[in-house]
Amino acid sequence: MPGIEKLPIEETLEDSPQTRSLLGVFEEDTAAISNYCSQLYQAMQRIYDAQNELSAATHLTSRLLKEYDKQRFPLGGDDEVMSSTLQQFAKVIDELSSCHAVLSTQLADAMMFPITQFKERDLKEILTLKEVFQISSDDHDTAINRYSRLSKRRDNDKLRAEVVEDVYTSRKKQHQTMMHYFCSLNMLQYKKKMALLEPLLGYMQAQISFFKLGTENLTQQWEDFLGTIGTSVQNVRREMEEEVRQMQQTIQQLETSCDTLYAPCDPDPAHTPVCRNLTRKQGYLYIRNKTGLVSSSWERQYFFTQGGNLMHQARGEVAGGLVTDLDNCSVMAVDSDDRRFCFQVTSFDGKKVVTLQAESRKDCEEWISTINNISKRIYLSENAEELAARVNQSALEAVTPSPSFQQRHESMRPSSKGRTGRASSISSVGSEPSPALSVLSLDALVAPETPIQFDIISPVSEENSGQSKAAAQSGRRSNPFGESGDRTSEDSEDSILHQLFIVRFLGSMEVKTAESSDVISETMRQILAARAIHNIFRMTESHLLVTCDCLKLIDPQTQVTRLRFPLSSVVQCSSHQDNKRLFGFVLQSAGGRGDSRAICYIFESNNDGEKICDSIGLAKQIAFHSEMDRKAVEKKKEQDKAKEKQQEELSKQKQIEKDLEEQSRLIAASSRPANPPAPDGQFLVLSNSQSEDSDAGEEGKKKGESEA
């Protein structure tokens, strides 16, 4: 005989939806067995009641046995040995359908008694246990709901003791009833085989005894077959008795060991310490559902973690549903006015907040530690528990208040400036550089002994300092980062492109070259490795504003510009090949003495990193075309100025030529023969005024003569 399907008695106390689903399969199988046995019982009753209808009754029995393979039993439907055995019984019963009569006494004792006992005793016992289990389960749900509604403000020791005792009694009753119910369902799988085989065995033995001499239908071969079947039935009975003994021992052991687990809270916390190295957990929690603007309701569901997701599942459901994504989420213990042991899970983008209630403080802290470990993606590593043990301190900080990440690093950051100040930024994360990080810094793309900056620090350069002083003298409002108050407005008004993204700063470091295509991916690898080595998991969130002039990191709370990167200094920008949320860009900045250095900045975004890189590329294209248009306009202006200057030169030349013509005419007029020669025989050249006076004198002389 093949193995028998069994319900796990060890999981009755947990009472998970998976166990309830498996219980539903066994109950469905019990209903199918009851239906099938009722039909078989009616067929055998016809054999017993009416000998004249023996042929028809045996034919019906044979037909039902042949249809065993067509029955949809959830359990044991693929039992080939059982199926083949019933098929052989069907064959011989069909051959015996021509027999005239069967002794009713033998049929009553050997055929009707076993199946009647199975139908009236075993199946009814299963139904009774099912009703008792349902009642105890409802009582436990009522008790645990009453316990969960205990008020935190109005703490009554007497009422709390009564509620705890009620939970203890109802949970113990449910556990015991469920264990016995599971035991009966497991035994039914054995009794089912006996209830089907024993009546048939008795029927055949009655036929053999009735036909004393035997017939061709009942030969020695069939007797051997029936003997083998009888042996199999005895083996199944002995196996069932052994299984009953083992399950009774298991029930006794579980009743003894689980006595302390019936109470909802552990009276001795030192007996069961909190395990903070878990990367998966399941159990019942209460979830708060908002029913209005102020009111809310609590619902008890079964929660479990699956990979990086938090799932929930109601009783009777086969599969669970997604609650929230736990990657890069935040979890913390919260105080609720009406509930105890509450904690809150916030998604990585802050758009979804889930408030849950655990059964005890230990369960609450284990859930917080587990979600913290999953948020850091520890479950993806090979040695998840070892890595989780290294970050237990981070999980503990979510349960107990602690200083913020930025305050700790500001207190540890040295006050020196320049190269030494930047080199000490990595030492603020850990006391000493780890060996793994020193190996990573030997890569050819990164400058040797390059520090990694994990915080957003905006050192004010001399140029920005001068601008801040000038702005202060002129009455402008300046921020601590060396930018005037109206500079942002000017950039925002003049720029054609304005795109805003939510990003988190991972780190920055100086690189050897800014032109290599692998420098950003290599910097990502080293920064992520350094953050994992030094257990740095918190990041500073900012708003990245992409314009045609620059890139700005803006504080989302105060709207103050943290960093400003000129777009002309951004050499390249790319995203991670696998994780598209990671992106970075290389900034080529000029030093104080004319030398230039390249710095690679790495960020994580909520949106796709490729979109940000495309936006930066679009901004550079727009800036490039704008510069080209500006140069074209300047060139056109220079050409217009050259044309105007040429026109002025031509006008001056024409004026000079005109003056020369006028002067030559006057010279020609002054050189006429009427002019008396000079004493030395040379002609006198008169000026314009002298010639005009002489002409006027001659005209006056002629006029006087005419008047005379």
XYZ file of C-alpha atoms in Angstrom:
708
model
C 0.000 0.000 0.000
C 1.296 3.503 -0.756
C 1.740 6.204 1.921
C -1.302 7.777 3.571
C -1.893 11.528 3.360
C -1.904 13.081 6.861
C -2.679 16.398 8.481
C 0.281 17.878 10.448
C -0.755 17.883 14.085
C 2.344 19.935 14.978
C 0.930 22.975 13.131
C -2.438 23.047 14.910
C -1.333 25.683 17.413
C -0.148 28.110 14.727
C -3.456 27.692 12.874
C -2.081 29.229 9.675
C -4.157 29.731 6.513
C -2.116 26.994 4.841
C -3.167 24.555 7.569
C -6.790 25.671 7.231
C -6.599 25.215 3.467
C -5.211 21.697 3.913
C -7.963 21.008 6.458
C -10.521 22.090 3.870
C -9.093 19.536 1.440
C -9.470 16.756 4.035
C -13.028 17.866 4.815
C -13.851 17.838 1.118
C -12.365 14.353 0.892
C -14.481 13.287 3.881
C -17.636 14.512 2.150
C -16.671 12.588 -0.978
C -16.007 9.442 1.075
C -19.332 9.827 2.847
C -21.151 10.230 -0.452
C -19.389 7.263 -2.004
C -19.887 5.020 1.044
C -23.573 5.929 1.138
C -23.953 4.707 -2.422
C -22.016 1.511 -1.657
C -24.091 0.960 1.477
C -27.325 1.253 -0.485
C -26.050 -1.221 -3.042
C -25.141 -3.760 -0.356
C -28.459 -3.139 1.384
C -30.220 -4.150 -1.768
C -28.225 -7.391 -1.772
C -29.238 -8.090 1.776
C -32.933 -7.138 1.439
C -33.789 -8.772 -1.830
C -32.267 -12.014 -2.875
C -34.375 -11.988 -5.995
C -32.674 -8.800 -7.043
C -29.251 -10.156 -6.238
C -28.135 -10.088 -9.834
C -29.090 -6.419 -10.288
C -27.577 -5.434 -6.952
C -24.282 -7.156 -7.602
C -24.191 -5.590 -11.045
C -24.657 -2.138 -9.494
C -21.934 -2.898 -6.965
C -19.630 -4.000 -9.731
C -20.390 -0.826 -11.662
C -19.682 1.391 -8.663
C -16.397 -0.336 -8.101
C -15.429 0.227 -11.692
C -16.238 3.920 -11.315
C -13.828 4.351 -8.428
C -11.209 5.769 -10.789
C -13.689 8.394 -11.967
C -14.347 9.641 -8.444
C -12.621 12.949 -7.720
C -11.039 12.254 -4.373
C -8.775 15.149 -3.322
C -6.640 12.637 -1.429
C -5.646 9.183 -2.596
C -7.153 9.533 -6.045
C -4.007 8.198 -7.695
C -3.788 5.002 -5.597
C -3.100 2.481 -8.350
C -3.009 -0.528 -6.007
C -6.383 0.348 -4.561
C -7.797 1.016 -7.994
C -6.532 -2.229 -9.493
C -7.792 -4.191 -6.475
C -11.272 -2.720 -6.798
C -11.249 -3.421 -10.495
C -10.548 -7.086 -9.831
C -13.315 -7.169 -7.261
C -15.654 -5.591 -9.770
C -14.792 -8.265 -12.275
C -15.485 -11.192 -9.980
C -18.655 -9.599 -8.591
C -19.896 -9.107 -12.103
C -19.256 -12.784 -12.768
C -21.132 -13.706 -9.600
C -24.134 -11.604 -10.553
C -25.690 -14.729 -12.037
C -25.798 -16.431 -8.625
C -29.295 -17.061 -7.329
C -29.131 -16.337 -3.648
C -26.860 -15.529 -0.797
C -27.325 -16.443 2.814
C -28.719 -13.320 4.433
C -27.083 -14.067 7.798
C -23.624 -14.298 6.315
C -24.256 -11.156 4.342
C -25.452 -9.306 7.438
C -22.434 -10.333 9.517
C -19.701 -10.185 6.915
C -20.858 -7.465 4.542
C -23.368 -5.106 6.139
C -21.840 -4.805 9.603
C -18.451 -3.225 8.665
C -19.836 -0.650 6.281
C -22.717 0.194 8.621
C -20.283 0.704 11.495
C -18.098 2.954 9.322
C -21.085 4.970 8.162
C -22.908 5.320 11.475
C -19.940 5.592 13.848
C -16.860 6.887 12.097
C -18.430 9.413 9.736
C -20.786 10.779 12.393
C -17.854 11.135 14.777
C -16.076 13.259 12.164
C -19.142 15.487 11.805
C -19.436 15.910 15.586
C -15.767 16.808 15.959
C -16.137 19.298 13.126
C -18.952 21.109 14.920
C -17.050 21.135 18.231
C -13.927 22.464 16.478
C -15.908 25.225 14.778
C -17.392 26.305 18.107
C -13.979 26.337 19.837
C -12.460 28.275 16.927
C -15.188 30.916 17.157
C -14.705 31.153 20.928
C -10.958 31.666 20.452
C -11.541 34.399 17.867
C -13.922 36.151 20.249
C -11.444 35.916 23.132
C -8.461 37.174 21.122
C -10.525 40.068 19.752
C -11.522 41.011 23.277
C -7.887 40.849 24.380
C -6.753 43.001 21.473
C -9.314 45.669 22.322
C -7.866 46.228 25.793
C -7.463 49.947 26.282
C -3.993 51.284 26.815
C -5.159 54.300 28.778
C -7.635 52.560 31.055
C -5.489 49.638 32.169
C -7.462 47.396 34.552
C -5.454 44.557 36.077
C -8.528 42.535 36.968
C -10.082 42.909 33.537
C -6.768 42.151 31.833
C -6.294 39.012 33.944
C -9.813 37.828 33.049
C -9.241 38.443 29.368
C -5.857 36.693 29.422
C -7.407 33.704 31.213
C -10.198 33.629 28.653
C -7.651 33.644 25.807
C -5.681 30.886 27.519
C -8.749 28.678 28.014
C -10.176 29.205 24.531
C -6.816 28.728 22.812
C -6.132 25.548 24.758
C -9.593 24.213 23.965
C -9.201 25.040 20.272
C -5.739 23.446 20.170
C -6.904 20.228 21.845
C -10.065 19.999 19.754
C -8.121 20.678 16.566
C -5.544 18.005 17.381
C -8.225 15.370 17.997
C -10.087 16.498 14.888
C -6.921 16.142 12.812
C -6.291 12.719 14.350
C -9.794 11.557 13.383
C -9.382 12.876 9.834
C -6.051 11.082 9.513
C -7.608 7.857 10.796
C -10.390 8.231 8.274
C -7.856 7.694 5.484
C -7.095 4.267 6.940
C -10.706 3.454 7.784
C -11.715 4.383 4.285
C -9.601 1.589 2.912
C -10.910 -0.874 5.479
C -14.505 0.245 5.028
C -14.223 -0.460 1.323
C -12.220 -3.665 1.513
C -13.688 -5.472 4.531
C -17.313 -5.610 3.248
C -16.112 -6.859 -0.088
C -13.897 -9.436 1.581
C -16.833 -10.616 3.715
C -19.065 -10.753 0.705
C -16.645 -12.930 -1.208
C -16.053 -15.200 1.729
C -19.807 -15.649 2.077
C -20.024 -16.568 -1.554
C -17.251 -19.122 -1.167
C -18.863 -20.694 1.879
C -22.207 -20.695 0.145
C -20.895 -22.499 -2.823
C -19.279 -25.329 -0.882
C -17.798 -27.068 -3.768
C -16.925 -23.882 -5.576
C -17.482 -23.103 -9.151
C -15.475 -22.017 -12.098
C -15.874 -18.447 -10.919
C -14.359 -19.178 -7.514
C -11.128 -21.062 -8.014
C -8.029 -21.482 -5.876
C -6.545 -18.436 -7.613
C -9.317 -16.178 -6.332
C -8.907 -17.583 -2.855
C -5.236 -16.692 -2.910
C -6.123 -13.212 -4.121
C -8.641 -12.767 -1.327
C -6.087 -14.010 1.149
C -3.632 -11.411 -0.099
C -6.278 -8.714 0.249
C -7.043 -9.854 3.782
C -3.358 -9.648 4.639
C -3.212 -6.142 3.190
C -6.197 -5.082 5.284
C -4.524 -6.420 8.417
C -1.346 -4.556 7.531
C -3.310 -1.348 7.081
C -4.965 -1.925 10.452
C -1.631 -2.465 12.196
C -0.209 0.615 10.465
C -3.207 2.630 11.608
C -2.826 1.434 15.193
C 0.865 2.383 15.157
C 0.045 5.776 13.700
C -2.626 6.311 16.363
C -0.099 5.525 19.075
C 2.447 7.955 17.623
C -0.127 10.728 17.207
C -1.315 10.271 20.772
C 2.277 10.652 21.965
C 2.680 13.742 19.796
C -0.502 15.224 21.228
C 0.702 14.652 24.777
C 4.105 16.203 24.030
C 2.536 19.228 22.326
C 0.070 19.754 25.155
C 2.979 19.834 27.610
C 5.333 22.015 25.556
C 2.723 24.448 24.247
C 1.188 25.273 27.604
C 3.283 28.436 27.874
C 2.328 29.497 24.342
C -1.391 29.665 25.016
C -1.048 32.997 26.781
C -0.827 35.925 24.323
C 2.100 37.522 26.194
C 5.183 35.776 27.514
C 5.409 36.210 31.299
C 9.193 35.687 31.222
C 10.918 37.660 28.396
C 14.282 36.111 29.275
C 12.858 32.658 28.528
C 12.189 33.540 24.875
C 14.597 36.301 23.750
C 13.901 38.416 20.678
C 15.519 37.024 17.523
C 16.803 39.890 15.359
C 18.489 37.807 12.644
C 15.317 36.792 10.787
C 14.833 37.465 7.095
C 11.348 35.912 6.917
C 8.436 35.788 9.338
C 4.760 34.923 9.409
C 1.921 35.190 11.891
C -1.329 36.931 12.710
C -1.364 40.745 12.935
C -4.000 43.430 13.159
C -4.004 46.004 10.333
C -5.604 49.408 10.668
C -8.054 50.371 7.926
C -9.292 53.944 7.651
C -13.088 54.128 7.565
C -13.337 57.925 7.517
C -11.387 61.099 8.004
C -10.776 60.344 11.695
C -12.190 56.888 12.445
C -10.454 53.607 11.679
C -11.028 49.889 12.149
C -8.689 46.997 12.909
C -8.802 43.677 11.060
C -6.966 40.497 12.045
C -5.212 38.767 9.140
C -2.357 36.348 8.580
C 0.783 38.143 7.360
C 3.965 36.649 5.936
C 7.033 37.867 4.074
C 7.814 36.560 0.612
C 11.110 37.790 -0.784
C 11.013 41.581 -0.547
C 7.204 41.813 -0.183
C 4.818 41.835 2.769
C 1.817 39.599 2.031
C -1.487 38.995 3.806
C -3.914 36.087 3.611
C -7.355 35.574 5.046
C -8.705 32.272 6.314
C -9.864 29.991 3.567
C -7.823 31.739 0.879
C -5.405 29.624 -1.109
C -2.955 32.425 -1.974
C -1.991 35.697 -0.331
C -2.161 39.277 -1.571
C 0.476 42.016 -1.661
C 0.411 44.603 1.135
C 3.533 46.664 0.370
C 7.032 46.455 -1.060
C 9.635 46.187 1.712
C 12.722 47.103 -0.351
C 14.229 50.345 1.001
C 11.215 50.866 3.250
C 11.308 52.273 6.776
C 9.754 50.667 9.858
C 9.423 51.958 13.397
C 7.468 51.342 16.569
C 4.611 53.820 17.017
C 2.306 54.745 19.866
C -1.409 54.272 19.249
C -4.155 55.713 21.407
C -6.282 52.573 21.374
C -3.813 49.744 20.673
C -0.552 48.359 22.056
C 2.487 46.852 20.347
C 1.955 48.791 17.108
C 4.503 49.476 14.403
C 4.385 51.345 11.117
C 5.820 50.413 7.698
C 6.440 53.226 5.185
C 7.258 52.495 1.538
C 10.454 53.786 -0.050
C 8.655 56.668 -1.770
C 6.628 57.577 1.321
C 3.296 57.223 -0.500
C 2.028 54.150 1.394
C 1.952 53.784 5.183
C 0.731 50.576 6.863
C 0.038 50.423 10.612
C 0.089 46.944 12.180
C -0.429 45.549 15.689
C 1.409 42.533 17.049
C 0.260 40.223 19.821
C 3.149 40.953 22.200
C 6.166 43.192 22.533
C 8.497 40.341 21.558
C 6.481 39.661 18.406
C 6.465 43.397 17.591
C 10.251 43.717 17.885
C 10.832 40.580 15.812
C 8.590 41.933 13.056
C 10.466 45.272 13.085
C 13.854 43.523 12.942
C 12.742 41.212 10.139
C 11.347 44.061 8.023
C 14.528 46.054 8.633
C 16.632 43.132 7.402
C 14.445 42.719 4.310
C 14.533 46.470 3.640
C 18.323 46.256 3.420
C 17.960 43.340 0.930
C 19.849 40.995 3.200
C 17.627 38.125 2.072
C 19.324 38.223 -1.349
C 22.742 37.290 0.080
C 23.926 33.730 0.560
C 24.575 34.003 4.316
C 21.495 36.021 5.170
C 21.497 35.257 8.893
C 25.167 36.156 9.336
C 24.717 39.423 7.501
C 21.554 40.145 9.493
C 23.525 39.639 12.714
C 25.934 42.361 11.592
C 23.150 44.908 11.156
C 21.249 44.105 14.353
C 22.160 47.507 15.688
C 20.290 49.168 12.835
C 17.202 47.096 13.611
C 17.485 48.031 17.274
C 17.575 51.726 16.387
C 14.148 51.384 14.783
C 12.695 50.168 18.114
C 14.487 52.559 20.488
C 15.050 56.284 19.867
C 18.542 57.215 18.700
C 20.320 60.310 17.289
C 19.832 60.977 13.632
C 22.318 59.851 11.046
C 23.270 63.374 10.033
C 23.811 64.567 13.632
C 26.184 61.703 14.382
C 28.280 62.409 11.322
C 28.345 66.166 11.868
C 29.635 65.588 15.375
C 32.308 63.193 14.089
C 33.374 65.302 11.073
C 36.688 67.177 11.668
C 36.834 70.945 11.219
C 39.883 71.009 8.927
C 39.479 71.997 5.272
C 41.064 71.104 1.958
C 42.376 67.717 1.030
C 42.755 66.482 4.592
C 39.171 67.399 5.412
C 37.855 65.457 2.443
C 40.064 62.506 3.250
C 38.651 62.329 6.749
C 35.062 62.066 5.535
C 35.331 58.336 5.115
C 36.753 57.938 8.580
C 33.596 59.526 9.977
C 31.673 56.447 8.913
C 33.950 53.860 10.458
C 36.867 54.033 12.843
C 39.355 52.519 10.394
C 39.211 51.831 6.662
C 38.387 48.183 6.103
C 40.686 45.908 4.052
C 37.951 45.337 1.489
C 37.618 49.055 0.878
C 41.393 49.484 0.455
C 41.354 46.742 -2.156
C 38.521 48.461 -3.998
C 40.431 51.762 -4.114
C 43.207 50.203 -6.178
C 41.127 50.197 -9.313
C 42.659 51.958 -12.296
C 39.681 54.240 -12.880
C 39.782 55.803 -9.419
C 42.541 58.009 -8.032
C 44.637 56.324 -5.313
C 43.678 57.046 -1.703
C 40.459 58.631 -2.907
C 37.986 59.315 -0.060
C 34.313 58.509 -0.463
C 31.907 61.272 0.565
C 28.665 59.841 1.963
C 27.167 63.152 3.125
C 26.001 66.119 1.086
C 28.611 68.789 1.929
C 28.713 71.997 -0.113
C 32.146 73.634 0.361
C 31.913 77.301 -0.671
C 34.644 78.130 -3.173
C 36.482 81.422 -3.302
C 34.410 82.530 -6.249
C 31.144 81.742 -4.512
C 32.432 83.363 -1.340
C 33.159 86.557 -3.268
C 29.708 86.445 -4.757
C 28.182 85.984 -1.324
C 30.089 88.957 0.051
C 29.077 91.118 -2.913
C 25.499 90.036 -2.487
C 25.593 90.882 1.196
C 27.005 94.324 0.453
C 24.355 95.015 -2.159
C 21.568 93.997 0.240
C 20.772 90.610 -1.347
C 19.699 87.697 0.785
C 22.249 84.857 0.538
C 21.940 81.252 1.714
C 24.662 79.305 3.565
C 25.855 77.698 0.310
C 27.070 80.937 -1.301
C 24.088 81.532 -3.594
C 22.133 84.766 -3.662
C 18.452 84.715 -3.018
C 17.403 85.850 -6.501
C 19.811 83.695 -8.460
C 17.507 80.734 -8.366
C 14.647 82.776 -9.676
C 16.792 84.095 -12.505
C 17.881 80.595 -13.494
C 14.349 79.294 -13.268
C 12.994 82.132 -15.385
C 15.677 82.047 -18.090
C 15.849 78.273 -18.493
C 13.672 76.580 -21.110
C 13.754 73.123 -19.458
C 12.508 72.503 -15.883
C 12.290 68.905 -14.677
C 12.183 67.854 -10.995
C 13.104 64.391 -9.679
C 13.226 62.870 -6.192
C 16.715 61.442 -5.574
C 18.781 60.129 -2.653
C 22.492 60.816 -2.423
C 24.612 57.658 -2.116
C 28.122 59.117 -2.291
C 30.777 60.811 -4.411
C 34.466 60.293 -5.031
C 37.233 61.672 -7.209
C 38.095 59.715 -10.365
C 41.151 59.713 -12.584
C 39.438 60.205 -15.902
C 36.100 61.697 -16.880
C 35.943 60.323 -20.408
C 35.865 56.562 -19.715
C 32.460 54.928 -20.157
C 33.039 52.538 -17.222
C 33.985 55.123 -14.630
C 30.389 55.629 -13.398
C 29.621 51.906 -13.045
C 32.936 51.329 -11.253
C 32.220 54.227 -8.897
C 28.756 52.776 -8.187
C 30.299 49.415 -7.328
C 32.843 50.913 -4.940
C 30.379 53.229 -3.192
C 27.774 50.486 -2.708
C 30.471 48.119 -1.433
C 31.755 50.759 0.989
C 28.228 51.450 2.291
C 27.677 47.730 2.879
C 31.053 47.326 4.619
C 30.454 50.283 6.949
C 26.742 49.463 7.500
C 25.518 52.765 6.039
C 21.925 52.357 4.895
C 20.347 55.769 5.390
C 20.407 58.317 2.580
C 19.701 62.033 2.287
C 16.677 62.743 0.101
C 16.710 65.788 -2.167
C 14.972 67.221 -5.208
C 17.094 67.260 -8.375
C 16.163 70.169 -10.640
C 17.401 69.826 -14.233
C 17.607 73.077 -16.213
C 19.486 74.221 -19.293
C 22.029 76.037 -17.119
C 22.758 73.761 -14.189
C 21.734 70.832 -11.979
C 20.510 71.693 -8.495
C 20.031 69.619 -5.356
C 17.244 71.284 -3.364
C 16.212 70.544 0.211
C 12.579 69.315 0.013
C 11.733 70.889 3.380
C 13.343 74.335 3.196
C 13.653 74.650 -0.613
C 17.280 75.770 -0.121
C 19.780 74.767 -2.779
C 22.228 72.284 -1.312
C 24.499 71.868 -4.339
C 24.674 73.494 -7.758
C 26.421 71.806 -10.683
C 26.996 73.895 -13.844
C 25.699 71.967 -16.826
C 28.806 72.812 -18.825
C 30.920 70.943 -16.236
C 28.867 67.704 -16.491
C 30.980 65.465 -18.733
C 28.826 62.339 -18.852
C 25.778 60.765 -17.174
C 24.577 57.155 -17.160
C 22.459 54.704 -15.153
C 23.242 51.266 -13.768
C 22.976 48.400 -16.220
C 20.832 46.168 -13.959
C 19.344 48.472 -11.315
C 17.810 51.289 -13.350
C 17.100 53.373 -10.262
C 20.835 54.029 -9.770
C 22.446 56.764 -11.852
C 25.462 59.053 -11.667
C 27.308 61.809 -13.481
C 30.909 63.009 -13.692
C 31.665 66.653 -12.949
C 34.820 68.247 -14.366
C 35.747 71.109 -12.065
C 38.695 73.529 -12.356
C 41.164 73.781 -9.476
C 42.677 76.871 -7.951
C 46.001 76.608 -9.827
C 44.675 75.795 -13.227
C 44.556 72.000 -12.737
C 41.199 70.219 -13.129
C 39.798 67.221 -11.289
C 36.846 64.955 -12.005
C 34.330 63.945 -9.334
C 31.677 61.250 -9.820
C 28.368 61.646 -7.960
C 26.078 58.630 -7.435
C 22.333 58.893 -6.658
C 19.287 56.656 -6.305
C 15.948 57.809 -7.691
C 12.320 56.793 -7.325
C 11.814 56.999 -11.067
C 13.883 55.329 -13.722
C 17.461 56.575 -13.725
C 17.486 56.515 -17.508
C 14.828 59.250 -17.546
C 17.076 61.527 -15.498
C 20.045 60.805 -17.768
C 17.886 61.533 -20.820
C 16.714 64.774 -19.207
C 20.332 65.839 -18.554
C 21.248 64.956 -22.140
C 18.283 66.961 -23.418
C 19.337 69.923 -21.270
C 22.882 69.768 -22.685
C 21.486 69.650 -26.238
C 19.246 72.642 -25.565
C 22.165 74.511 -23.998
C 24.374 73.620 -26.955
C 21.821 74.837 -29.502
C 21.214 77.960 -27.425
C 24.954 78.659 -27.410
C 25.099 78.101 -31.153
C 22.171 80.486 -31.659
C 23.827 83.044 -29.391
C 27.074 82.824 -31.359
C 25.152 83.141 -34.642
C 23.375 86.267 -33.337
C 26.677 87.760 -32.194
C 28.255 87.007 -35.562
C 25.340 88.647 -37.346
C 25.667 91.702 -35.134
C 29.381 91.929 -35.952
C 28.584 91.673 -39.677
C 25.975 94.433 -39.355
C 28.486 96.637 -37.532
C 31.083 95.993 -40.264
C 28.538 96.962 -42.947
C 27.624 100.163 -41.072
C 31.291 101.026 -40.697
C 31.848 100.400 -44.423
C 28.892 102.644 -45.272
C 30.325 105.387 -43.078
C 33.703 105.062 -44.829
C 32.011 105.332 -48.249
C 30.068 108.448 -47.162
C 33.235 110.077 -45.887
C 35.026 109.241 -49.155
C 32.197 110.779 -51.187
C 32.251 113.940 -49.061
C 36.015 114.256 -49.527
C 35.633 113.836 -53.308
C 32.890 116.463 -53.358
C 35.053 118.929 -51.423
C 37.947 118.309 -53.784
C 35.745 119.004 -56.823
C 34.493 122.270 -55.316
C 38.016 123.394 -54.495
C 39.266 122.577 -58.010
C 36.385 124.607 -59.497
C 37.236 127.616 -57.382
C 40.879 127.315 -58.348
C 39.904 127.211 -61.981
C 37.717 130.324 -61.578
C 40.488 132.274 -59.854
C 42.987 131.563 -62.624
C 41.152 133.595 -65.378
C 43.181 136.189 -67.639
C 41.323 139.289 -66.229
C 43.426 139.167 -63.224
C 46.425 141.536 -63.551
C 49.768 139.952 -63.435
C 52.051 140.477 -60.575
C 55.016 142.810 -60.844
C 57.410 139.938 -61.129
C 55.427 138.509 -64.013
C 53.528 135.880 -61.937
C 49.768 135.621 -61.591
C 48.184 136.237 -58.202
C 45.911 133.556 -56.900
C 43.111 135.190 -54.972
C 41.204 133.625 -52.248
C 37.499 133.087 -52.393
C 36.716 136.263 -50.481
C 39.038 138.375 -52.571
C 37.615 137.044 -55.824
C 34.070 137.661 -54.618
C 34.996 141.291 -53.676
C 36.582 141.896 -57.041
C 33.566 140.502 -58.822
C 31.272 142.686 -56.732
C 33.427 145.749 -57.536
C 33.322 145.106 -61.259
C 29.568 144.570 -61.192
C 29.098 147.832 -59.263
C 31.292 149.697 -61.712
C 29.338 148.364 -64.694
C 26.069 149.288 -63.009
C 27.217 152.876 -62.399
C 28.224 153.311 -66.027
C 24.894 152.045 -67.194
C 23.035 154.460 -64.922
C 25.158 157.342 -66.237
